[in-house]
Amino acid sequence: MKFIFADSLDMVDPAYDFIQDRNGKDREGYWDDLYPHEILGYAPYDGMLVSRGIVGDHRISGKYTEAQAQRFRRVGARTFLRLNKPQFQKLAIFGDCGAFTYVNEDKPPYTPGNMIEFYAEGGFSHGCSVDHIIFEFNRELTGMEGGSADARYRFDITLENAATFIRESQHLSKQFTPLGVVQGWSPDSMAEAAYRLVRMGYRYLALGGMVPLKAEDIRRCLAAVRDRVPADTKLHILGFAKADEIESFLPFQLTSFDTTSPLIRAFKDNRNNYYLPAENGKLKYFSAIRVPQALDNLRLKRLVQKGHFRTEDLLKLEAKALQYLRAFDDGEAELQPTLEAVLTYNSLIATEKPYEDVRSSPRMTTLASLYQRTLSEKPWKACSCAICRMASIEIIIFRASNRNKRRGMHNLAVYKRLIDRINNQEAKNEAINLYGYPCAAEC
Ligand SMILES: [Zn+2]
């Protein structure tokens, strides 16, 4: 099972100065910043996915600047992502159409031919057919029942595009693998789409529209699809937001999935921001400690504008929290005063009130217990990745992109170890099944 990281130009400045909170001298964004596989010294994934929506084009502006988008098409994905070194040659490069960018349009703005050109120019190893997302979903429907007129229209367009895509992609190099995208409004309608894609000749299918679905619904779709396609059909999940629950998906024999989840949770999740391997082989999570930049934080700015606090007082509280955290990391401050300094600053962001007034509020007691656990267990000291060794306690501080993304990249590394462990275990189980015990027929 391959873990494909969906890139969104997630990079960090290796020369970032944590004490001054500023970038390295003369930094030039893309050229000086590092991808996760560069800062860690190895790839914490089996491949990367680049969505056309992230690159952008004449129709939509993506995450890339115009110059970056042009360079991407000129030099190809592997060089652009700086995966053109011998140690990264085996990494897959997946592409998709970024169907979320045109979800509200009547039909996809790209023809299969447009996308084939994009994949060919980018030198992609895997590319998805042109789909149109169906957002309605009803797990109870069976067969081809249900499905609004719009859902059925999108279902048909996705399949028509897939038929053209596989035919026209045949002239691409043998290194290219086309993926047929499955869209549907119920597990059975997805299974029907999968069945038709296999009949068109696809050997690798990608399930789309999974982002808003509950884990249980994704499992139902996979079960229905697995039932209708040959056992050797490869399955991929596009935008797999439930990546942390991967073990419950093992029975469906996924070949791959793409996600940004371990990176994003470092700064979007309310409490689970820093990953470590747990004793049971799974993952355990810690809350990052919020110390936002007083001058950049909108909430704090508002408090100053309203006249509730003075900027200089906020700056003092911010500096004190950082000072205590660094001293704590060096063994020069105790846990309780460190926690107190952090919570005194946090209460202004969390409740807009001085800590003395809200100390026993549910919000602050929850934060206190989350931070207490993080500080007492010091998880950043337990990790030997290049990022944690360099950043030490800065990695657990929730503050601006360079810390937050480093934490996300560390999470990718921990997550990749989980996937490697699962793959090793699966390989062992397979060996036992093949050689360890006689099969039922022989008994
Ligand atoms: Zn680490």
CSV table of C-alpha atoms and ligand atoms in Angstrom, one decimal:
chain,number,residue,atom,x,y,z
A,1,MET,CA,0.0,0.0,0.0
A,2,LYS,CA,1.5,3.3,-1.1
A,3,PHE,CA,1.1,6.6,0.8
A,4,ILE,CA,1.0,9.4,-1.7
A,5,PHE,CA,1.4,12.9,-0.4
A,6,ALA,CA,-0.8,15.5,-2.1
A,7,ASP,CA,1.5,18.5,-2.5
A,8,SER,CA,0.4,22.1,-2.1
A,9,LEU,CA,3.9,23.7,-2.2
A,10,ASP,CA,4.4,22.8,1.4
A,11,MET,CA,7.9,23.9,2.1
A,12,VAL,CA,9.9,25.5,4.9
A,13,ASP,CA,12.9,27.8,5.1
A,14,PRO,CA,15.9,25.8,6.5
A,15,ALA,CA,17.5,29.1,7.6
A,16,TYR,CA,14.5,30.3,9.5
A,17,ASP,CA,15.5,32.1,12.8
A,18,PHE,CA,13.2,31.0,15.5
A,19,ILE,CA,14.5,33.5,18.1
A,20,GLN,CA,14.1,36.5,15.8
A,21,ASP,CA,11.1,34.9,14.0
A,22,ARG,CA,12.3,35.7,10.5
A,23,ASN,CA,13.4,34.0,7.4
A,24,GLY,CA,17.1,33.5,6.4
A,25,LYS,CA,18.9,36.3,4.8
A,26,ASP,CA,18.2,36.9,1.1
A,27,ARG,CA,15.8,34.0,1.0
A,28,GLU,CA,14.1,33.3,-2.3
A,29,GLY,CA,11.0,31.3,-1.6
A,30,TYR,CA,10.8,28.3,-3.8
A,31,TRP,CA,14.5,28.1,-4.5
A,32,ASP,CA,15.7,28.3,-0.9
A,33,ASP,CA,12.8,26.6,0.9
A,34,LEU,CA,12.8,22.8,1.3
A,35,TYR,CA,10.2,20.1,0.6
A,36,PRO,CA,9.6,17.4,3.3
A,37,HIS,CA,11.9,14.9,1.5
A,38,GLU,CA,14.7,17.5,1.4
A,39,ILE,CA,14.6,18.7,5.0
A,40,LEU,CA,14.2,15.1,6.4
A,41,GLY,CA,16.9,13.7,4.1
A,42,TYR,CA,14.5,11.0,2.8
A,43,ALA,CA,11.0,10.9,1.4
A,44,PRO,CA,8.4,10.4,4.1
A,45,TYR,CA,6.0,9.1,1.4
A,46,ASP,CA,5.9,6.7,-1.6
A,47,GLY,CA,5.0,9.4,-4.1
A,48,MET,CA,3.5,12.8,-4.5
A,49,LEU,CA,0.2,13.9,-6.1
A,50,VAL,CA,0.0,17.2,-8.0
A,51,SER,CA,-3.5,18.4,-8.7
A,52,ARG,CA,-4.1,20.6,-11.7
A,53,GLY,CA,-6.0,22.9,-9.4
A,54,ILE,CA,-2.8,23.5,-7.3
A,55,VAL,CA,-0.7,24.3,-10.4
A,56,GLY,CA,-3.3,26.5,-11.9
A,57,ASP,CA,-3.7,27.5,-15.6
A,58,HIS,CA,-5.3,30.1,-17.8
A,59,ARG,CA,-8.7,29.3,-16.2
A,60,ILE,CA,-8.0,29.3,-12.5
A,61,SER,CA,-5.1,30.6,-10.4
A,62,GLY,CA,-3.6,27.8,-8.4
A,63,LYS,CA,-1.2,27.8,-5.5
A,64,TYR,CA,1.8,28.1,-7.9
A,65,THR,CA,2.7,31.6,-9.2
A,66,GLU,CA,2.4,32.0,-13.0
A,67,ALA,CA,6.2,31.6,-13.3
A,68,GLN,CA,6.2,28.4,-11.2
A,69,ALA,CA,3.3,27.0,-13.3
A,70,GLN,CA,5.2,27.7,-16.5
A,71,ARG,CA,8.4,26.1,-15.1
A,72,PHE,CA,6.4,23.1,-13.9
A,73,ARG,CA,5.2,22.4,-17.4
A,74,ARG,CA,8.6,23.1,-18.9
A,75,VAL,CA,10.8,21.0,-16.7
A,76,GLY,CA,8.2,18.4,-15.5
A,77,ALA,CA,6.9,17.4,-12.1
A,78,ARG,CA,9.9,15.4,-11.0
A,79,THR,CA,12.4,18.2,-11.5
A,80,PHE,CA,10.0,20.8,-10.1
A,81,LEU,CA,9.4,18.8,-7.0
A,82,ARG,CA,13.1,18.1,-6.8
A,83,LEU,CA,12.5,14.4,-6.9
A,84,ASN,CA,15.0,14.0,-9.7
A,85,LYS,CA,17.8,12.6,-7.5
A,86,PRO,CA,18.7,8.9,-7.7
A,87,GLN,CA,17.3,8.1,-4.2
A,88,PHE,CA,13.8,9.5,-5.2
A,89,GLN,CA,13.6,7.9,-8.7
A,90,LYS,CA,11.2,5.2,-7.5
A,91,LEU,CA,8.7,7.6,-6.1
A,92,ALA,CA,5.4,7.8,-8.1
A,93,ILE,CA,4.1,11.0,-9.3
A,94,PHE,CA,0.3,11.1,-9.5
A,95,GLY,CA,-1.8,13.7,-11.1
A,96,ASP,CA,-5.5,14.6,-11.0
A,97,CYS,CA,-7.7,17.2,-12.5
A,98,GLY,CA,-8.5,19.1,-9.3
A,99,ALA,CA,-12.2,18.4,-9.7
A,100,PHE,CA,-13.0,20.5,-6.6
A,101,THR,CA,-12.0,23.6,-8.6
A,102,TYR,CA,-14.9,23.2,-11.0
A,103,VAL,CA,-17.4,21.4,-8.9
A,104,ASN,CA,-20.0,24.1,-9.4
A,105,GLU,CA,-19.6,24.2,-13.2
A,106,ASP,CA,-21.9,22.5,-15.5
A,107,LYS,CA,-19.2,20.2,-16.9
A,108,PRO,CA,-15.4,19.8,-16.5
A,109,PRO,CA,-13.5,22.6,-18.2
A,110,TYR,CA,-10.9,20.0,-19.4
A,111,THR,CA,-11.2,17.4,-22.1
A,112,PRO,CA,-9.4,14.1,-21.7
A,113,GLY,CA,-7.0,15.4,-24.4
A,114,ASN,CA,-6.2,18.5,-22.3
A,115,MET,CA,-5.4,16.4,-19.3
A,116,ILE,CA,-3.3,13.9,-21.3
A,117,GLU,CA,-1.2,16.8,-22.5
A,118,PHE,CA,-0.8,18.1,-18.9
A,119,TYR,CA,0.3,14.6,-17.7
A,120,ALA,CA,2.7,14.2,-20.7
A,121,GLU,CA,4.3,17.6,-20.2
A,122,GLY,CA,4.6,17.0,-16.4
A,123,GLY,CA,6.1,13.5,-16.9
A,124,PHE,CA,3.5,12.0,-14.5
A,125,SER,CA,3.8,8.3,-13.7
A,126,HIS,CA,0.0,8.1,-12.9
A,127,GLY,CA,-2.9,10.2,-14.1
A,128,CYS,CA,-6.6,10.3,-13.3
A,129,SER,CA,-9.3,10.5,-15.9
A,130,VAL,CA,-11.5,13.6,-16.0
A,131,ASP,CA,-14.2,13.3,-13.4
A,132,HIS,CA,-17.0,15.5,-12.2
A,133,ILE,CA,-17.7,15.3,-8.4
A,134,ILE,CA,-21.0,14.0,-7.2
A,135,PHE,CA,-21.5,15.4,-3.7
A,136,GLU,CA,-24.8,13.7,-2.8
A,137,PHE,CA,-24.5,10.4,-1.1
A,138,ASN,CA,-27.0,7.9,0.4
A,139,ARG,CA,-25.6,4.7,1.8
A,140,GLU,CA,-29.1,3.0,2.0
A,141,LEU,CA,-29.7,3.0,-1.8
A,142,THR,CA,-29.2,-0.2,-3.6
A,143,GLY,CA,-28.5,-1.0,-7.2
A,144,MET,CA,-28.9,2.0,-9.4
A,145,GLU,CA,-31.8,3.5,-7.5
A,146,GLY,CA,-31.9,7.1,-6.4
A,147,GLY,CA,-29.4,9.7,-7.7
A,148,SER,CA,-30.7,13.1,-8.7
A,149,ALA,CA,-30.7,14.1,-12.4
A,150,ASP,CA,-27.6,16.1,-11.7
A,151,ALA,CA,-25.8,13.1,-10.1
A,152,ARG,CA,-26.7,10.9,-13.0
A,153,TYR,CA,-25.5,13.5,-15.5
A,154,ARG,CA,-22.1,13.8,-13.6
A,155,PHE,CA,-21.9,10.0,-13.4
A,156,ASP,CA,-22.3,9.7,-17.2
A,157,ILE,CA,-19.9,12.5,-18.0
A,158,THR,CA,-17.2,10.9,-15.7
A,159,LEU,CA,-17.6,7.6,-17.5
A,160,GLU,CA,-17.6,9.1,-21.0
A,161,ASN,CA,-14.5,11.0,-20.2
A,162,ALA,CA,-12.9,7.9,-18.8
A,163,ALA,CA,-13.6,6.0,-22.1
A,164,THR,CA,-11.9,8.7,-24.2
A,165,PHE,CA,-9.1,9.1,-21.7
A,166,ILE,CA,-8.0,5.4,-21.7
A,167,ARG,CA,-8.1,5.3,-25.5
A,168,GLU,CA,-6.1,8.5,-26.0
A,169,SER,CA,-3.6,7.9,-23.2
A,170,GLN,CA,-2.4,4.8,-25.0
A,171,HIS,CA,0.1,6.8,-27.0
A,172,LEU,CA,1.8,8.0,-23.8
A,173,SER,CA,5.0,6.3,-22.7
A,174,LYS,CA,4.7,2.8,-21.2
A,175,GLN,CA,5.8,4.4,-17.8
A,176,PHE,CA,2.3,6.1,-17.6
A,177,THR,CA,-0.5,4.4,-15.8
A,178,PRO,CA,-4.1,5.7,-16.4
A,179,LEU,CA,-6.5,5.6,-13.4
A,180,GLY,CA,-10.2,5.6,-14.0
A,181,VAL,CA,-12.0,7.8,-11.5
A,182,VAL,CA,-15.1,6.3,-9.9
A,183,GLN,CA,-18.0,8.7,-9.0
A,184,GLY,CA,-21.4,7.7,-7.7
A,185,TRP,CA,-24.1,8.6,-5.2
A,186,SER,CA,-24.3,5.3,-3.3
A,187,PRO,CA,-22.0,2.3,-2.7
A,188,ASP,CA,-23.7,0.4,-5.5
A,189,SER,CA,-23.7,3.1,-8.1
A,190,MET,CA,-19.9,3.5,-7.4
A,191,ALA,CA,-19.6,-0.3,-7.9
A,192,GLU,CA,-21.4,0.0,-11.2
A,193,ALA,CA,-19.1,2.8,-12.3
A,194,ALA,CA,-16.1,0.7,-11.3
A,195,TYR,CA,-17.4,-2.3,-13.2
A,196,ARG,CA,-17.8,-0.2,-16.3
A,197,LEU,CA,-14.3,1.3,-16.0
A,198,VAL,CA,-12.8,-2.2,-15.8
A,199,ARG,CA,-14.7,-3.2,-18.9
A,200,MET,CA,-13.1,-0.2,-20.6
A,201,GLY,CA,-9.7,-1.6,-19.8
A,202,TYR,CA,-8.7,0.1,-16.6
A,203,ARG,CA,-6.6,-1.9,-14.2
A,204,TYR,CA,-6.3,0.9,-11.6
A,205,LEU,CA,-9.3,2.8,-10.2
A,206,ALA,CA,-9.4,5.9,-8.1
A,207,LEU,CA,-12.4,6.5,-5.8
A,208,GLY,CA,-13.4,10.2,-5.9
A,209,GLY,CA,-15.8,12.3,-3.9
A,210,MET,CA,-14.6,10.6,-0.6
A,211,VAL,CA,-13.5,13.8,1.2
A,212,PRO,CA,-16.8,14.5,3.0
A,213,LEU,CA,-17.8,10.9,3.7
A,214,LYS,CA,-17.6,9.2,7.0
A,215,ALA,CA,-15.1,6.3,7.4
A,216,GLU,CA,-17.9,3.9,7.6
A,217,ASP,CA,-19.4,5.1,4.3
A,218,ILE,CA,-16.0,4.9,2.6
A,219,ARG,CA,-15.7,1.3,3.7
A,220,ARG,CA,-19.2,0.5,2.3
A,221,CYS,CA,-18.1,2.0,-1.0
A,222,LEU,CA,-14.9,0.0,-1.1
A,223,ALA,CA,-16.8,-3.2,-0.1
A,224,ALA,CA,-19.3,-2.7,-3.0
A,225,VAL,CA,-16.5,-1.9,-5.5
A,226,ARG,CA,-14.4,-4.8,-4.4
A,227,ASP,CA,-17.4,-7.1,-5.0
A,228,ARG,CA,-17.8,-6.0,-8.6
A,229,VAL,CA,-14.2,-5.8,-9.9
A,230,PRO,CA,-11.6,-8.6,-10.5
A,231,ALA,CA,-9.3,-9.3,-7.4
A,232,ASP,CA,-6.3,-7.9,-9.2
A,233,THR,CA,-7.8,-4.5,-9.9
A,234,LYS,CA,-5.8,-1.8,-8.1
A,235,LEU,CA,-7.7,0.7,-5.9
A,236,HIS,CA,-6.7,4.2,-4.9
A,237,ILE,CA,-8.6,6.7,-2.7
A,238,LEU,CA,-8.4,10.3,-3.8
A,239,GLY,CA,-8.2,12.8,-0.9
A,240,PHE,CA,-8.3,10.3,1.9
A,241,ALA,CA,-9.1,12.4,4.9
A,242,LYS,CA,-9.5,9.4,7.2
A,243,ALA,CA,-5.8,8.3,6.7
A,244,ASP,CA,-5.3,7.9,10.5
A,245,GLU,CA,-7.9,5.1,10.4
A,246,ILE,CA,-6.0,3.2,7.7
A,247,GLU,CA,-6.0,-0.1,9.5
A,248,SER,CA,-9.7,-0.4,9.3
A,249,PHE,CA,-9.4,-0.2,5.5
A,250,LEU,CA,-6.9,-3.1,5.1
A,251,PRO,CA,-9.5,-5.7,4.2
A,252,PHE,CA,-10.1,-3.8,0.9
A,253,GLN,CA,-6.6,-4.2,-0.3
A,254,LEU,CA,-5.9,-0.6,-1.3
A,255,THR,CA,-3.0,-0.2,-3.6
A,256,SER,CA,-2.6,3.5,-2.7
A,257,PHE,CA,-4.2,6.6,-1.3
A,258,ASP,CA,-3.4,10.2,-1.3
A,259,THR,CA,-3.8,12.6,1.6
A,260,THR,CA,-2.3,15.7,3.2
A,261,SER,CA,-3.9,14.8,6.5
A,262,PRO,CA,-0.8,14.3,8.7
A,263,LEU,CA,0.6,17.6,7.6
A,264,ILE,CA,-2.6,19.6,7.9
A,265,ARG,CA,-3.5,18.3,11.3
A,266,ALA,CA,-0.4,19.9,12.7
A,267,PHE,CA,-2.1,23.3,12.5
A,268,LYS,CA,-5.8,22.7,11.6
A,269,ASP,CA,-6.7,20.1,14.3
A,270,ASN,CA,-8.0,21.5,17.6
A,271,ARG,CA,-5.9,19.2,19.7
A,272,ASN,CA,-4.1,16.4,17.8
A,273,ASN,CA,-1.2,18.3,16.2
A,274,TYR,CA,2.0,16.3,16.9
A,275,TYR,CA,2.2,12.6,16.1
A,276,LEU,CA,4.4,9.9,17.7
A,277,PRO,CA,4.2,6.1,17.3
A,278,ALA,CA,2.3,4.5,20.2
A,279,GLU,CA,3.3,1.4,22.1
A,280,ASN,CA,0.6,-0.6,20.4
A,281,GLY,CA,2.1,0.2,17.0
A,282,LYS,CA,-0.6,2.8,16.2
A,283,LEU,CA,-0.3,6.6,16.6
A,284,LYS,CA,-0.6,8.9,19.6
A,285,TYR,CA,-1.2,12.6,19.4
A,286,PHE,CA,-0.2,15.7,21.3
A,287,SER,CA,-1.5,19.2,21.3
A,288,ALA,CA,0.9,21.9,20.1
A,289,ILE,CA,1.2,24.8,22.4
A,290,ARG,CA,-0.2,28.0,21.0
A,291,VAL,CA,1.9,31.1,21.2
A,292,PRO,CA,0.8,33.2,18.2
A,293,GLN,CA,2.6,36.3,17.1
A,294,ALA,CA,1.0,39.1,19.0
A,295,LEU,CA,1.4,41.6,16.2
A,296,ASP,CA,0.0,39.3,13.5
A,297,ASN,CA,-2.9,37.7,15.4
A,298,LEU,CA,-6.2,39.1,14.3
A,299,ARG,CA,-8.0,38.4,17.5
A,300,LEU,CA,-5.3,40.1,19.6
A,301,LYS,CA,-5.3,43.0,17.2
A,302,ARG,CA,-9.0,43.4,17.7
A,303,LEU,CA,-8.6,43.4,21.5
A,304,VAL,CA,-6.1,46.2,21.2
A,305,GLN,CA,-8.4,48.2,18.9
A,306,LYS,CA,-11.2,47.8,21.3
A,307,GLY,CA,-8.9,49.2,24.0
A,308,HIS,CA,-9.1,46.1,26.2
A,309,PHE,CA,-5.3,45.5,26.2
A,310,ARG,CA,-2.2,47.4,25.2
A,311,THR,CA,0.1,46.1,22.6
A,312,GLU,CA,3.1,46.3,24.8
A,313,ASP,CA,1.4,44.2,27.5
A,314,LEU,CA,0.6,41.5,24.9
A,315,LEU,CA,4.2,41.5,23.6
A,316,LYS,CA,5.4,41.0,27.2
A,317,LEU,CA,3.1,38.1,27.7
A,318,GLU,CA,4.1,36.5,24.4
A,319,ALA,CA,7.8,37.0,25.2
A,320,LYS,CA,7.4,35.5,28.6
A,321,ALA,CA,5.6,32.4,27.3
A,322,LEU,CA,8.4,31.8,24.7
A,323,GLN,CA,11.1,32.4,27.3
A,324,TYR,CA,9.6,29.9,29.7
A,325,LEU,CA,9.1,27.3,27.1
A,326,ARG,CA,12.7,27.5,25.9
A,327,ALA,CA,14.0,27.5,29.5
A,328,PHE,CA,11.8,24.5,30.2
A,329,ASP,CA,13.3,22.7,27.3
A,330,ASP,CA,16.8,23.4,28.6
A,331,GLY,CA,15.8,22.1,32.1
A,332,GLU,CA,16.0,25.6,33.5
A,333,ALA,CA,12.3,26.2,34.3
A,334,GLU,CA,9.8,24.0,36.1
A,335,LEU,CA,6.6,22.8,34.4
A,336,GLN,CA,4.0,24.7,36.5
A,337,PRO,CA,5.3,28.3,36.0
A,338,THR,CA,5.9,27.4,32.3
A,339,LEU,CA,2.3,26.2,32.0
A,340,GLU,CA,1.1,29.3,33.8
A,341,ALA,CA,3.0,31.7,31.5
A,342,VAL,CA,1.6,29.9,28.4
A,343,LEU,CA,-2.0,29.9,29.7
A,344,THR,CA,-1.9,33.5,30.8
A,345,TYR,CA,-1.1,34.5,27.2
A,346,ASN,CA,-3.5,31.8,25.7
A,347,SER,CA,-6.5,33.0,27.7
A,348,LEU,CA,-6.5,36.3,25.7
A,349,ILE,CA,-6.8,34.4,22.5
A,350,ALA,CA,-9.1,31.7,23.7
A,351,THR,CA,-11.5,33.8,25.8
A,352,GLU,CA,-10.5,37.4,25.3
A,353,LYS,CA,-10.3,37.7,29.1
A,354,PRO,CA,-7.4,37.8,31.6
A,355,TYR,CA,-6.4,34.4,32.9
A,356,GLU,CA,-7.3,35.2,36.5
A,357,ASP,CA,-11.0,35.7,35.5
A,358,VAL,CA,-11.3,32.5,33.5
A,359,ARG,CA,-8.9,30.1,35.1
A,360,SER,CA,-11.6,27.6,36.0
A,361,SER,CA,-13.7,27.9,32.8
A,362,PRO,CA,-14.1,24.7,30.8
A,363,ARG,CA,-12.2,26.2,27.9
A,364,MET,CA,-9.1,27.0,30.0
A,365,THR,CA,-9.1,23.8,32.1
A,366,THR,CA,-9.2,21.8,28.9
A,367,LEU,CA,-6.3,23.7,27.4
A,368,ALA,CA,-4.4,23.4,30.7
A,369,SER,CA,-4.8,19.6,30.7
A,370,LEU,CA,-3.8,19.3,27.1
A,371,TYR,CA,-0.7,21.5,27.6
A,372,GLN,CA,0.2,19.8,30.9
A,373,ARG,CA,0.4,16.5,29.1
A,374,THR,CA,2.5,17.9,26.2
A,375,LEU,CA,4.9,19.5,28.6
A,376,SER,CA,5.2,16.6,31.0
A,377,GLU,CA,5.8,14.0,28.3
A,378,LYS,CA,8.1,16.2,26.1
A,379,PRO,CA,7.3,14.3,22.9
A,380,TRP,CA,9.7,16.4,20.8
A,381,LYS,CA,12.6,14.9,22.7
A,382,ALA,CA,11.4,11.4,21.8
A,383,CYS,CA,11.8,11.9,18.1
A,384,SER,CA,15.0,11.6,16.3
A,385,CYS,CA,14.0,13.0,12.9
A,386,ALA,CA,16.2,15.7,11.5
A,387,ILE,CA,13.5,18.4,12.0
A,388,CYS,CA,12.9,17.7,15.7
A,389,ARG,CA,16.6,17.5,16.4
A,390,MET,CA,17.1,20.9,14.8
A,391,ALA,CA,14.0,22.6,16.1
A,392,SER,CA,13.7,21.0,19.6
A,393,ILE,CA,10.8,22.6,21.5
A,394,GLU,CA,10.1,25.1,18.7
A,395,ILE,CA,8.4,22.3,16.8
A,396,ILE,CA,5.7,21.9,19.4
A,397,ILE,CA,5.0,25.7,19.5
A,398,PHE,CA,1.9,26.5,17.4
A,399,ARG,CA,3.2,29.7,15.8
A,400,ALA,CA,3.5,30.8,12.1
A,401,SER,CA,4.2,28.6,9.1
A,402,ASN,CA,7.8,27.6,9.7
A,403,ARG,CA,7.1,25.9,12.9
A,404,ASN,CA,3.6,24.6,12.0
A,405,LYS,CA,4.7,23.1,8.7
A,406,ARG,CA,7.9,21.6,10.2
A,407,ARG,CA,5.5,19.9,12.7
A,408,GLY,CA,3.4,18.7,9.8
A,409,MET,CA,6.5,17.3,8.0
A,410,HIS,CA,7.5,15.4,11.2
A,411,ASN,CA,4.0,14.0,11.2
A,412,LEU,CA,4.5,12.8,7.7
A,413,ALA,CA,7.6,10.9,8.8
A,414,VAL,CA,5.8,9.3,11.7
A,415,TYR,CA,2.8,8.4,9.5
A,416,LYS,CA,5.1,6.8,6.9
A,417,ARG,CA,6.6,4.6,9.6
A,418,LEU,CA,3.1,3.5,10.4
A,419,ILE,CA,2.4,2.6,6.8
A,420,ASP,CA,5.7,0.8,6.5
A,421,ARG,CA,4.9,-1.2,9.6
A,422,ILE,CA,1.5,-2.2,8.2
A,423,ASN,CA,3.0,-3.2,4.9
A,424,ASN,CA,5.7,-5.3,6.6
A,425,GLN,CA,3.0,-7.0,8.7
A,426,GLU,CA,0.8,-7.6,5.6
A,427,ALA,CA,3.8,-9.1,3.8
A,428,LYS,CA,4.5,-11.4,6.8
A,429,ASN,CA,0.8,-12.5,6.9
A,430,GLU,CA,0.9,-13.2,3.2
A,431,ALA,CA,4.0,-15.3,3.7
A,432,ILE,CA,2.3,-17.3,6.4
A,433,ASN,CA,-0.7,-17.9,4.3
A,434,LEU,CA,1.4,-19.0,1.4
A,435,TYR,CA,3.9,-21.2,3.1
A,436,GLY,CA,3.1,-21.5,6.8
A,437,TYR,CA,-0.2,-23.4,6.8
A,438,PRO,CA,-1.7,-25.7,4.2
A,439,CYS,CA,-4.8,-24.2,2.6
A,440,ALA,CA,-8.3,-25.6,3.4
A,441,ALA,CA,-8.4,-27.7,0.2
A,442,GLU,CA,-5.3,-29.6,1.1
A,443,CYS,CA,-6.5,-30.5,4.6
B,1,ZN,ZN,10.4,14.5,14.5
